[in-house]
CSV table of C-alpha atoms in Angstrom, one decimal:
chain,number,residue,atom,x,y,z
A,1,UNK,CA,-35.6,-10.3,20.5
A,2,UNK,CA,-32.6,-8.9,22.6
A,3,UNK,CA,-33.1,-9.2,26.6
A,4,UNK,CA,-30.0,-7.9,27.6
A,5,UNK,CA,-26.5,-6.2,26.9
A,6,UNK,CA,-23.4,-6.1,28.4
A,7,UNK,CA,-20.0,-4.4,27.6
A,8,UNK,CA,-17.5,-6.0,28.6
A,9,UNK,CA,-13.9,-4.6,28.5
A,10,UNK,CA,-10.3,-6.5,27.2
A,11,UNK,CA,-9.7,-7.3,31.1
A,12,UNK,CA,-12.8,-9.2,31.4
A,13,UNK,CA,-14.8,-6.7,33.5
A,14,UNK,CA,-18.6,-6.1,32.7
A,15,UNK,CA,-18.9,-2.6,33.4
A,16,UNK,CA,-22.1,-2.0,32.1
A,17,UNK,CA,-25.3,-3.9,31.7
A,18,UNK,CA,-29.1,-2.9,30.2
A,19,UNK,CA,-32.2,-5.3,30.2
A,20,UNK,CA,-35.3,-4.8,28.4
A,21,UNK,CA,-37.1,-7.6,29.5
A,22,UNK,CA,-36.2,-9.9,32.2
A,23,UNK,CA,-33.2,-9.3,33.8
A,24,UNK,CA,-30.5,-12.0,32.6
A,25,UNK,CA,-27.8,-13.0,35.3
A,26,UNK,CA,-24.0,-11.8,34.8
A,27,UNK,CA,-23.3,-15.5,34.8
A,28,UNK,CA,-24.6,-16.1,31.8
A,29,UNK,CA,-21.3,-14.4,30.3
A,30,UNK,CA,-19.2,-17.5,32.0
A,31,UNK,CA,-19.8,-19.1,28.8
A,32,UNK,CA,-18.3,-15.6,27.1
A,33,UNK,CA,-15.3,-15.7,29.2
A,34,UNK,CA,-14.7,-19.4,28.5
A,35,UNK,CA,-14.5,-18.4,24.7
A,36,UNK,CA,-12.5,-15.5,25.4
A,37,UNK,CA,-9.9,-18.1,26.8
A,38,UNK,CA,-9.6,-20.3,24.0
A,39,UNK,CA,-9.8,-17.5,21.7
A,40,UNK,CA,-5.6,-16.5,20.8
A,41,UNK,CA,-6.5,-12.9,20.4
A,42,UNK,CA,-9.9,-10.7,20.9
A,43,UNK,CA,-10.6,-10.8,17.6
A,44,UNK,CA,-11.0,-14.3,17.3
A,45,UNK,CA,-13.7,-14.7,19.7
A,46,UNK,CA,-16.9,-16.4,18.2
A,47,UNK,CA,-19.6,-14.0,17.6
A,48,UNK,CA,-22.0,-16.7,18.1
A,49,UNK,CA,-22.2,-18.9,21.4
A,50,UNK,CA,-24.8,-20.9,22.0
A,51,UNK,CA,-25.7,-22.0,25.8
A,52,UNK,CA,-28.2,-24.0,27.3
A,53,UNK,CA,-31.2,-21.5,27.3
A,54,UNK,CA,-30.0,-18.3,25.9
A,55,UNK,CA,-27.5,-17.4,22.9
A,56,UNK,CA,-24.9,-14.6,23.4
A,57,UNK,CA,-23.8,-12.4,20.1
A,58,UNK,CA,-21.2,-10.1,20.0
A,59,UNK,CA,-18.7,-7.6,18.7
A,60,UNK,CA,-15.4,-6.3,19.5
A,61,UNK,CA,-14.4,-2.7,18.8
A,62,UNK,CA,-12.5,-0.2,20.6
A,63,UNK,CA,-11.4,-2.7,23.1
A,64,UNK,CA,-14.9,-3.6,23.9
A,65,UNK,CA,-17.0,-6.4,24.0
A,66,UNK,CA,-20.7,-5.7,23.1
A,67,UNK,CA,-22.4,-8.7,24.1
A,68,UNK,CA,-26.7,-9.1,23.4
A,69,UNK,CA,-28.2,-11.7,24.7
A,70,UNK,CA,-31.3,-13.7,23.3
A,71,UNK,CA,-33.5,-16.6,23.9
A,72,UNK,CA,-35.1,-17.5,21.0
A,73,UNK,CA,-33.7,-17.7,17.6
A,74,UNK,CA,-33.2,-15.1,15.7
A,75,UNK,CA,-31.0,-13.6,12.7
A,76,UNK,CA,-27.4,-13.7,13.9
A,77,UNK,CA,-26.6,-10.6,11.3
A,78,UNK,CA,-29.7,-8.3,12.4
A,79,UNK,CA,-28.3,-8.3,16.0
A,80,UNK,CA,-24.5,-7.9,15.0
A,81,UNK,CA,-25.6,-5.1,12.9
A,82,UNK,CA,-27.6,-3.4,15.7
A,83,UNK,CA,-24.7,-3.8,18.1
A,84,UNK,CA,-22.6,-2.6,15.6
A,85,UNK,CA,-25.0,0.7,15.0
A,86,UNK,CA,-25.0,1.4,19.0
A,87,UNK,CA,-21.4,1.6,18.9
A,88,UNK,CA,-21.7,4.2,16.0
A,89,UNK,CA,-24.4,5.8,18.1
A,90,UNK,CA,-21.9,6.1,20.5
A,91,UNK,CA,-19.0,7.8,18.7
A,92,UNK,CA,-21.8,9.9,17.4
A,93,UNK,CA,-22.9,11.3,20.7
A,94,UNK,CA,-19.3,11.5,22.5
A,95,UNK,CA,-16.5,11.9,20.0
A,96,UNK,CA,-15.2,8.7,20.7
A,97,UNK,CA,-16.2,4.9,22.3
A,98,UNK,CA,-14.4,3.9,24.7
A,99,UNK,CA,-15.1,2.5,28.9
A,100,UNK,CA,-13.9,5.6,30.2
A,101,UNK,CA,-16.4,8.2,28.3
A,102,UNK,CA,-19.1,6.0,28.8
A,103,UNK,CA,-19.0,5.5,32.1
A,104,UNK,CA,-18.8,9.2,32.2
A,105,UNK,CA,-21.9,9.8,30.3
A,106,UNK,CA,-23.7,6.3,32.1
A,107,UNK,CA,-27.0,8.4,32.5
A,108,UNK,CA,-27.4,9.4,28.6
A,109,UNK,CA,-26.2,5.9,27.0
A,110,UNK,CA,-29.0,4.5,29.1
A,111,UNK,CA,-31.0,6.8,27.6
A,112,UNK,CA,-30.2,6.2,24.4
A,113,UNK,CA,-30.3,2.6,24.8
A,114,UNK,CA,-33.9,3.0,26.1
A,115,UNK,CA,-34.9,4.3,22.8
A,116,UNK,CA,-32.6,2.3,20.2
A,117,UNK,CA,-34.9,-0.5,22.0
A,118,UNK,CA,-38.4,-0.7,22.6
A,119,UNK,CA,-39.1,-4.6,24.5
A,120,UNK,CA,-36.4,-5.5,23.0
A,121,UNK,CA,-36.8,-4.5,19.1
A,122,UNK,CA,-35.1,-2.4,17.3
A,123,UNK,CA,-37.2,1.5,17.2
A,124,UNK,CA,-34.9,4.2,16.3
A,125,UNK,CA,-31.3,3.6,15.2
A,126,UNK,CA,-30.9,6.9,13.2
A,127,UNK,CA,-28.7,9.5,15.1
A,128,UNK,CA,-30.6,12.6,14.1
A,129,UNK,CA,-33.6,11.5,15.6
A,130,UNK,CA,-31.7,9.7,18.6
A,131,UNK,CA,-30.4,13.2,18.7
A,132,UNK,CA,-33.8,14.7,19.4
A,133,UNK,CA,-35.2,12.4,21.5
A,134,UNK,CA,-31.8,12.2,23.8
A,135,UNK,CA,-30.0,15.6,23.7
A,136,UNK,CA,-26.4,15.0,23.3
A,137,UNK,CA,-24.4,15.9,26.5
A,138,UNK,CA,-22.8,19.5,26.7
A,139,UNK,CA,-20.8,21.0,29.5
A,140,UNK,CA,-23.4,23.4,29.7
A,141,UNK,CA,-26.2,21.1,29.7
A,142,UNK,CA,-24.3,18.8,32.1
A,143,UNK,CA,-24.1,21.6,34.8
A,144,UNK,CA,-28.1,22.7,34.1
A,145,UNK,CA,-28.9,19.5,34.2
A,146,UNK,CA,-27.4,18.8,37.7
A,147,UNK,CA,-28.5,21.9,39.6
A,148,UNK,CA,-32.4,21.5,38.3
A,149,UNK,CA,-32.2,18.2,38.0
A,150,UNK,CA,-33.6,17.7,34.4
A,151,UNK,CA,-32.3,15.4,32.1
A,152,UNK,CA,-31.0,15.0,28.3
A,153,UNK,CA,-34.3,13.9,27.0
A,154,UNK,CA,-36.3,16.0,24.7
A,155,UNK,CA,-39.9,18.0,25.0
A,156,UNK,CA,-41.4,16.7,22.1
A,157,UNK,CA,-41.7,13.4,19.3
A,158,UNK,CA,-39.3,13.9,16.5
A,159,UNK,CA,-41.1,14.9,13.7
A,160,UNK,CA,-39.4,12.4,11.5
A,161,UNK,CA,-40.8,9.4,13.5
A,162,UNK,CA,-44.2,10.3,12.2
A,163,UNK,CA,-43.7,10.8,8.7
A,164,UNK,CA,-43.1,8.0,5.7
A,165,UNK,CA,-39.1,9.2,5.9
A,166,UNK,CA,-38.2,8.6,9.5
A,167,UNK,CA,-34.2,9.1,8.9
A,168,UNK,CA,-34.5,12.5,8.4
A,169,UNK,CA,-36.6,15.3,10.3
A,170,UNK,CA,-38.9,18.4,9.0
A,171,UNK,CA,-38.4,21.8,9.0
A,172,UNK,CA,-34.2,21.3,8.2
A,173,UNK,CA,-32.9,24.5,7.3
A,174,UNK,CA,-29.5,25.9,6.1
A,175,UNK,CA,-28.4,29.1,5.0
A,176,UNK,CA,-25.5,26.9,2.7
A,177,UNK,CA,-26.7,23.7,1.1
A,178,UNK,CA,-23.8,21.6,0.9
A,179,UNK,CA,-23.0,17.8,0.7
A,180,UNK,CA,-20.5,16.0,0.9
A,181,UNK,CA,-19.2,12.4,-0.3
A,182,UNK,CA,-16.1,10.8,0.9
A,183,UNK,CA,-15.1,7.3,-0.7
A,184,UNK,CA,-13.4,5.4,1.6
A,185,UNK,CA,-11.7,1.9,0.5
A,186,UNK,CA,-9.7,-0.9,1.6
A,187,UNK,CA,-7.3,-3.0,0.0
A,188,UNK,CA,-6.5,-7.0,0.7
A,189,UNK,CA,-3.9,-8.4,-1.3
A,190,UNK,CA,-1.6,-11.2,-1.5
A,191,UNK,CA,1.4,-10.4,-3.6
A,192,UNK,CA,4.6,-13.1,-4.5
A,193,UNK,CA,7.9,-12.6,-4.3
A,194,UNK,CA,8.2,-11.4,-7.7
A,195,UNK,CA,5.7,-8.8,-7.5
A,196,UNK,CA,2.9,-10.9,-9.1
A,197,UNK,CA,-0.5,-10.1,-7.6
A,198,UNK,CA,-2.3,-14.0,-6.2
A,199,UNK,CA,-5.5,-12.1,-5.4
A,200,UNK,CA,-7.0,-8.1,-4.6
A,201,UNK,CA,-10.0,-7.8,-3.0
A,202,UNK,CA,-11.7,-4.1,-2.1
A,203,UNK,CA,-14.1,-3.1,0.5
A,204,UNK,CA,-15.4,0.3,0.2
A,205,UNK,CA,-17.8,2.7,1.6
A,206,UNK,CA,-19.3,5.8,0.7
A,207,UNK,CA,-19.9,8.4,3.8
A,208,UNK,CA,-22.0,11.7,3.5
A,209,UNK,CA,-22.4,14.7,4.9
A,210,UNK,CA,-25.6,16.1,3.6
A,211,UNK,CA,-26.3,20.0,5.0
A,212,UNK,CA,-29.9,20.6,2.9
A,213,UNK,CA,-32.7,22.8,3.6
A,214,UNK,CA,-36.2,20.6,3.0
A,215,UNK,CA,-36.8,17.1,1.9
A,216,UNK,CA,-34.1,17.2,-0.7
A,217,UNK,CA,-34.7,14.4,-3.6
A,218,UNK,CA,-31.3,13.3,-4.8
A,219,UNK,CA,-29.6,10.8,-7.5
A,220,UNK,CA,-26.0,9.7,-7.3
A,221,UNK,CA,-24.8,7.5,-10.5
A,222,UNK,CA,-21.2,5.9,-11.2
A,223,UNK,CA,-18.8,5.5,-13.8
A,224,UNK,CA,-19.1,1.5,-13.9
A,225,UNK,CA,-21.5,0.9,-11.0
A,226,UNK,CA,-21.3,-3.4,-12.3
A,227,UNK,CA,-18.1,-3.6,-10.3
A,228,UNK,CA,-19.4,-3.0,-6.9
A,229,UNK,CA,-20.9,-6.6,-5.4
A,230,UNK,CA,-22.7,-7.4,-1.9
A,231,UNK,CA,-24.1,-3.7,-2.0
A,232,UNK,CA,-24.9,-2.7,1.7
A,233,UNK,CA,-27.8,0.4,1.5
A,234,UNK,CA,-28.8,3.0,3.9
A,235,UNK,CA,-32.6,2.2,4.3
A,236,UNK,CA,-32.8,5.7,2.6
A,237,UNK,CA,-32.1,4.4,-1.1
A,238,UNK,CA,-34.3,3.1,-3.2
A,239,UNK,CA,-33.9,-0.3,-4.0
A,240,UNK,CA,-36.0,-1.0,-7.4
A,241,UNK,CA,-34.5,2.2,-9.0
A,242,UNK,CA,-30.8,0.4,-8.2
A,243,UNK,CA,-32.0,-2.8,-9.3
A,244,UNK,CA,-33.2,-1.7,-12.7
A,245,UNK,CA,-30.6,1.3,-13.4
A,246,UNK,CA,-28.1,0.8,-11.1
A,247,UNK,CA,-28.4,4.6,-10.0
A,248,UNK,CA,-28.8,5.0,-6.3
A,249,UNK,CA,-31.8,7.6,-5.2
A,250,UNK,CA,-33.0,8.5,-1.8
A,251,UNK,CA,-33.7,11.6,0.1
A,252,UNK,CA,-31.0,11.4,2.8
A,253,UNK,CA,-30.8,11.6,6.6
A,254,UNK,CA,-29.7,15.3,8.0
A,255,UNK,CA,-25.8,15.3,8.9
A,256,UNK,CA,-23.6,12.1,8.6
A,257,UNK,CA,-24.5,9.1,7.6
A,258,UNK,CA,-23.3,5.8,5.7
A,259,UNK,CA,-24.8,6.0,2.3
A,260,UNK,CA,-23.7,2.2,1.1
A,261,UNK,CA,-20.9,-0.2,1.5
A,262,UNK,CA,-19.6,-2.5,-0.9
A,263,UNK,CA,-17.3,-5.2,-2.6
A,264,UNK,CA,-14.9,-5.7,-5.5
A,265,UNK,CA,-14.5,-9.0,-5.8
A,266,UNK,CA,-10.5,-10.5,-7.3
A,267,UNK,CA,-12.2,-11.3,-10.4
A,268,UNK,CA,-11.9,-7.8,-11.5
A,269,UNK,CA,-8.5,-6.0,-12.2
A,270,UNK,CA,-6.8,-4.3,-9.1
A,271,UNK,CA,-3.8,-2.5,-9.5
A,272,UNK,CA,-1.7,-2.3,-6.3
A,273,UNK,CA,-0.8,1.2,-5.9
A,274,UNK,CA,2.9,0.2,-3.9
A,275,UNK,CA,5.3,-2.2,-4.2
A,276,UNK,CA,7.7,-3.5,-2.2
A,277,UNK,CA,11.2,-5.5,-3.0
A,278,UNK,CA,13.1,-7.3,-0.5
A,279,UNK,CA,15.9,-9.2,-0.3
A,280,UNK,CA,16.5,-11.8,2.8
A,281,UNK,CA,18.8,-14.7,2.6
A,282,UNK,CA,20.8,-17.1,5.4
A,283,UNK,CA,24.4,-18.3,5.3
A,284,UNK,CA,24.6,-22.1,6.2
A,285,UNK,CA,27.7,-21.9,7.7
A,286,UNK,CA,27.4,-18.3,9.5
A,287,UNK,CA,25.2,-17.2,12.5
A,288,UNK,CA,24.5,-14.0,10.6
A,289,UNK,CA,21.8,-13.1,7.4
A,290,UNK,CA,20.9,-10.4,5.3
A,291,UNK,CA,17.9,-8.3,5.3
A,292,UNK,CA,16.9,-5.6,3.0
A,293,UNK,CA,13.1,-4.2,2.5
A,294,UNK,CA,12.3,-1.2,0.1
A,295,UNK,CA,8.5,0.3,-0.3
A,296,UNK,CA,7.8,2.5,-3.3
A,297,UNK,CA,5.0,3.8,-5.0
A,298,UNK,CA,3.3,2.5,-8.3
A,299,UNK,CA,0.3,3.9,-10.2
A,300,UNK,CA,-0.7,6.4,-7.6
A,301,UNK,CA,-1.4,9.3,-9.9
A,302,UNK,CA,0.6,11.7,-8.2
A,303,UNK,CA,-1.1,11.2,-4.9
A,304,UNK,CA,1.0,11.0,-1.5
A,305,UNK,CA,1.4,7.3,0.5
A,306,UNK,CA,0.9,8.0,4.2
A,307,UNK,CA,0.4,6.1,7.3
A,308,UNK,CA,3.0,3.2,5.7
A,309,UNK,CA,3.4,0.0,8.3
A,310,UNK,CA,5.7,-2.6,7.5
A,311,UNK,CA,5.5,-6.2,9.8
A,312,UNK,CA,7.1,-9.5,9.1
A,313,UNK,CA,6.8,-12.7,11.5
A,314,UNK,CA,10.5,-13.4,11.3
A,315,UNK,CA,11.3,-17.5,11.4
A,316,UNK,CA,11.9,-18.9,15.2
A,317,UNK,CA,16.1,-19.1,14.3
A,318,UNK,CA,16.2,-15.1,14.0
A,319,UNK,CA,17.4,-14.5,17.7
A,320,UNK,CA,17.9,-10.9,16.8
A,321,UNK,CA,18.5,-8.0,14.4
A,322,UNK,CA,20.5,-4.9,13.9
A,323,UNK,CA,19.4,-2.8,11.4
A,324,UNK,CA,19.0,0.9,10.0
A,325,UNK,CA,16.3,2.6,8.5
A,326,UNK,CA,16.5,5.3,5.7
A,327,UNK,CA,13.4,6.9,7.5
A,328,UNK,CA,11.4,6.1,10.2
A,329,UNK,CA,11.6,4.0,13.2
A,330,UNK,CA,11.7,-0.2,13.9
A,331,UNK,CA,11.4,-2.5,16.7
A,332,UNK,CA,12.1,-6.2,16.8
A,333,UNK,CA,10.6,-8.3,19.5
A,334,UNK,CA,13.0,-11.0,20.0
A,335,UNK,CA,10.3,-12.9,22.1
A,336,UNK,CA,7.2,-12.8,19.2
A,337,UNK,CA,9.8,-12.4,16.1
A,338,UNK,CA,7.8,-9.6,15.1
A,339,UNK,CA,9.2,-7.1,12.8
A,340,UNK,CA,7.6,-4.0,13.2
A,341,UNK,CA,8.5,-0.9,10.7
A,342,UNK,CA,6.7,2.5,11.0
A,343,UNK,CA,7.5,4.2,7.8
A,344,UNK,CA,5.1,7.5,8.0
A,345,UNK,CA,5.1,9.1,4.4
A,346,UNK,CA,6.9,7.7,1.5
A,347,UNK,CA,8.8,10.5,-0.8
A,348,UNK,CA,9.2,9.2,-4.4
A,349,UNK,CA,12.6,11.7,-4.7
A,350,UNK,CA,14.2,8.8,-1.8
A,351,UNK,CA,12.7,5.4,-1.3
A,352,UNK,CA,12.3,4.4,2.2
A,353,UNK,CA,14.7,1.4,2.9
A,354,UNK,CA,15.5,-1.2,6.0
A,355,UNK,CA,18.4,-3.1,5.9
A,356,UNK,CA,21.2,-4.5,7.8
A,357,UNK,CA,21.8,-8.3,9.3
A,358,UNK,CA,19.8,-11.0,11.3
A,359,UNK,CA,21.2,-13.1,14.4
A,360,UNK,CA,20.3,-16.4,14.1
A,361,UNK,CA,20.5,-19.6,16.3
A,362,UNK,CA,23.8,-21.5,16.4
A,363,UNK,CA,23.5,-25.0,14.8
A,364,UNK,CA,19.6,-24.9,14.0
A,365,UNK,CA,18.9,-25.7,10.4
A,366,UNK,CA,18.8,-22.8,7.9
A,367,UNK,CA,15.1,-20.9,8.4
A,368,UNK,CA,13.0,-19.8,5.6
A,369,UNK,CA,14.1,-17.5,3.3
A,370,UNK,CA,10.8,-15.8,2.5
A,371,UNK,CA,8.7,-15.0,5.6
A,372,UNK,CA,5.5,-12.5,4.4
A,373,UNK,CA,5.5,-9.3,4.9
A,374,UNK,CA,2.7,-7.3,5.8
A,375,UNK,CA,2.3,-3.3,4.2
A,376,UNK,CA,-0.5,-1.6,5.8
A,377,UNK,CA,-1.1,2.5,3.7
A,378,UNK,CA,-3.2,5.1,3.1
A,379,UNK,CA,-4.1,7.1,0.1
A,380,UNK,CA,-6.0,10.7,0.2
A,381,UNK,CA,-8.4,11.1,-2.8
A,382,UNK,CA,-7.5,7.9,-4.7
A,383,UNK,CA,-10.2,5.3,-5.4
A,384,UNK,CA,-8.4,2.3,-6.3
A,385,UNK,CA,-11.8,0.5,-7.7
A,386,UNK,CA,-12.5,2.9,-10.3
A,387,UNK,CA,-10.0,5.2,-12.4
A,388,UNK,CA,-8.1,5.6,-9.6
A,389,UNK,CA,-9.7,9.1,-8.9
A,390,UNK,CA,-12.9,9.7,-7.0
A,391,UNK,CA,-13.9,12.7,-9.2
A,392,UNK,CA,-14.3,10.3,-12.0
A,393,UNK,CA,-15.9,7.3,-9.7
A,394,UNK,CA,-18.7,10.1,-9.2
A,395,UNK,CA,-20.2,10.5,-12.5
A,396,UNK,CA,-23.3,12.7,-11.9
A,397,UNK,CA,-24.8,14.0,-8.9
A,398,UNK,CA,-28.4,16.0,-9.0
A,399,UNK,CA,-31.0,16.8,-6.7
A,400,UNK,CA,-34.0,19.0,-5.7
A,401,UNK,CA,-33.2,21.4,-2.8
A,402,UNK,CA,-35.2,24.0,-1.5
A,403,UNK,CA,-34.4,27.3,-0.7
């Protein structure tokens, strides 16, 4: 399965490597770098590359490269998804995953990888058991650990590893029983210039936070569960019963965990929750243009838009721009064209607006009159997907608790 691993950071610097097996040379990750090259931007690297004797996977997040190694062929997505889930592991144990904490906490994430990993197959990927087997690190524990030289590793099995539910330990008690579900969802769309929507797509996920005393049985059903496609399951729900009734029941992990992810495909109606009108146009015989943007909210149900980002790759004759915003702040790059528009949180009482004029080349042809524009928002407690409310995207929730 996987030999080795290697994080790599965005300067090109392997600053941490595990083997299981054999140990696999650094320069097997020439053939990394050389991808890294070609690639325009980090994202773009392939997350396959084949070599002569081994095949490197990988995945990019938080400005690292988590590269496994293997030999033999094997399921492309069961490794990306483990890489993915020691990255998770990560942010888990330390707040946050980035080369700086981890090579601060080098002795646990070798410990942890130790157990994720047994020969090189996947063993125990849940954090709550991770998290008795591997003791996350404390200041306090740090100091007792270095004057009586112990480590992070716990005294005993986990309890959970020996039962038929392995995500979730025995004896879990809590003077509150509480859960909690946040639905999270994203948004791609291509809008025209008239406002028409070309295509919507939503990717969503469901996060819990289950605090329950026992083995708590619990069912979770949905207003119009036939929307939701490519349905991604926590090995904690039951398949059949979601197959036949489309109800989702498990008996879930202690603490936080990802109870599914899923898609809503364009063929189903999406309503854009903000809209944007702009107005940009060139003079053929001036070195000067017009540019106006305004974002606004639509079918939001009352709920605030935060986080707004507006972008627009301006054409090559824009040399550069002068303009004022109603609220927030703007940079043009003159080098890139980039248009970059921070507009923080939209009141509905006073539109946000960017206008002013554009700088363009003398004597090149007229540019395009409609480069894209790019809205990046967030919504709190709207579910786009479903009613555009997440009390109502929830339709029941039961379970057996005990006290």
């Amino acid at each position: 399965m996987i030999h080795s691993l290697f994080l790599i950071n965005s300067s090109g610097d392997i600053f941490l490597e595990k083997h299981w097996k054999s140990v696999v040379s650094r320069s097997v990750c020439d053939y990394f770098f050389e991808a890294q090259e070609r690639a325009t931007e980090a994202e773009n690297v392939p997350p396959v590359i084949p070599t002569p004797h081994h095949y490197l996977l990988s995945v990019y997040r938080h400005k690292i490269f988590f590269v496994a190694v293997i030999q033999t062929e094997v399921p492309p997505l069961f490794v990306i998804e483990f890489l993915h889930r020691v990255v998770d592991t990560f942010q888990d144990y330390f707040g946050v995953c980035s080369e700086p904490v981890i090579k601060d906490n080098v002795v646990v994430v070798y410990e942890v990888l130790e157990e994720m990993l047994d020969n090189g197959f996947p063993l125990a990927t849940e954090s709550n058991i991770l998290k008795e087997l591997i003791k996350p690190p404390t200041i306090l524990r740090t100091v007792v650990n270095t004057i009586t030289g112990s480590t992070n590793v716990g005294d005993q099995l986990p309890t959970g590893q020996l039962s038929v539910v392995p995500w979730r330990r025995t004896g879990v008690k809590y003077t509150n029983n509480e859960a909690y579900f946040d639905v999270i969802e994203e948004i791609d769309a291509i809008i025209d210039k008239s406002g028409s929507t070309i295509t919507a797509e939503i990717q969503g996920v469901i996060d819990a936070c289950v605090k329950l005393t026992g083995m708590p049985d619990l069912t979770l059903s949905f207003m119009n569960p036939r929307l939701l496609d490519d349905v991604s399951f926590h090995p904690c729900v039951r398949f059949k019963r979601w197959e036949s009734e489309r109800i989702l029941s498990f008996i879930p992990p202690d603490g936080n965990f990802r109870l599914l992810s899923y898609h809503v495909s364009a063929q189903n109606l999406v309503a854009i929750p903000v809209y944007v009108k702009h107005s940009i146009s060139f003079r053929d015989s001036s070195a000067l243009g017009r540019f106006e943007i305004t974002v606004g909210p639509k079918q939001t149900m009352g709920k605030t838009i935060e986080g707004v980002l507006v972008s627009s790759q301006m054409p090559k004759g824009v040399l550069n721009m002068s303009l004022t915003p109603s609220q927030g702040t703007h940079t043009f790059d003159p080098v890139t064209k980039m248009l970059s528009w921070d507009v923080g949180k939209i009141n509905p009482q006073k539109l946000p607006s960017l206008k002013g004029t554009m700088s363009l080349q003398a004597g090149a042809p007229k540019p395009d009159e409609n480069p894209t524009v790019n809205l990046q928002f967030k919504i709190q407690q709207l579910a786009i997907s479903a009613t555009f409310h997440p009390s109502q995207f929830l339709k029941t929730f039961t379970g057996n608790v005990e006290k």
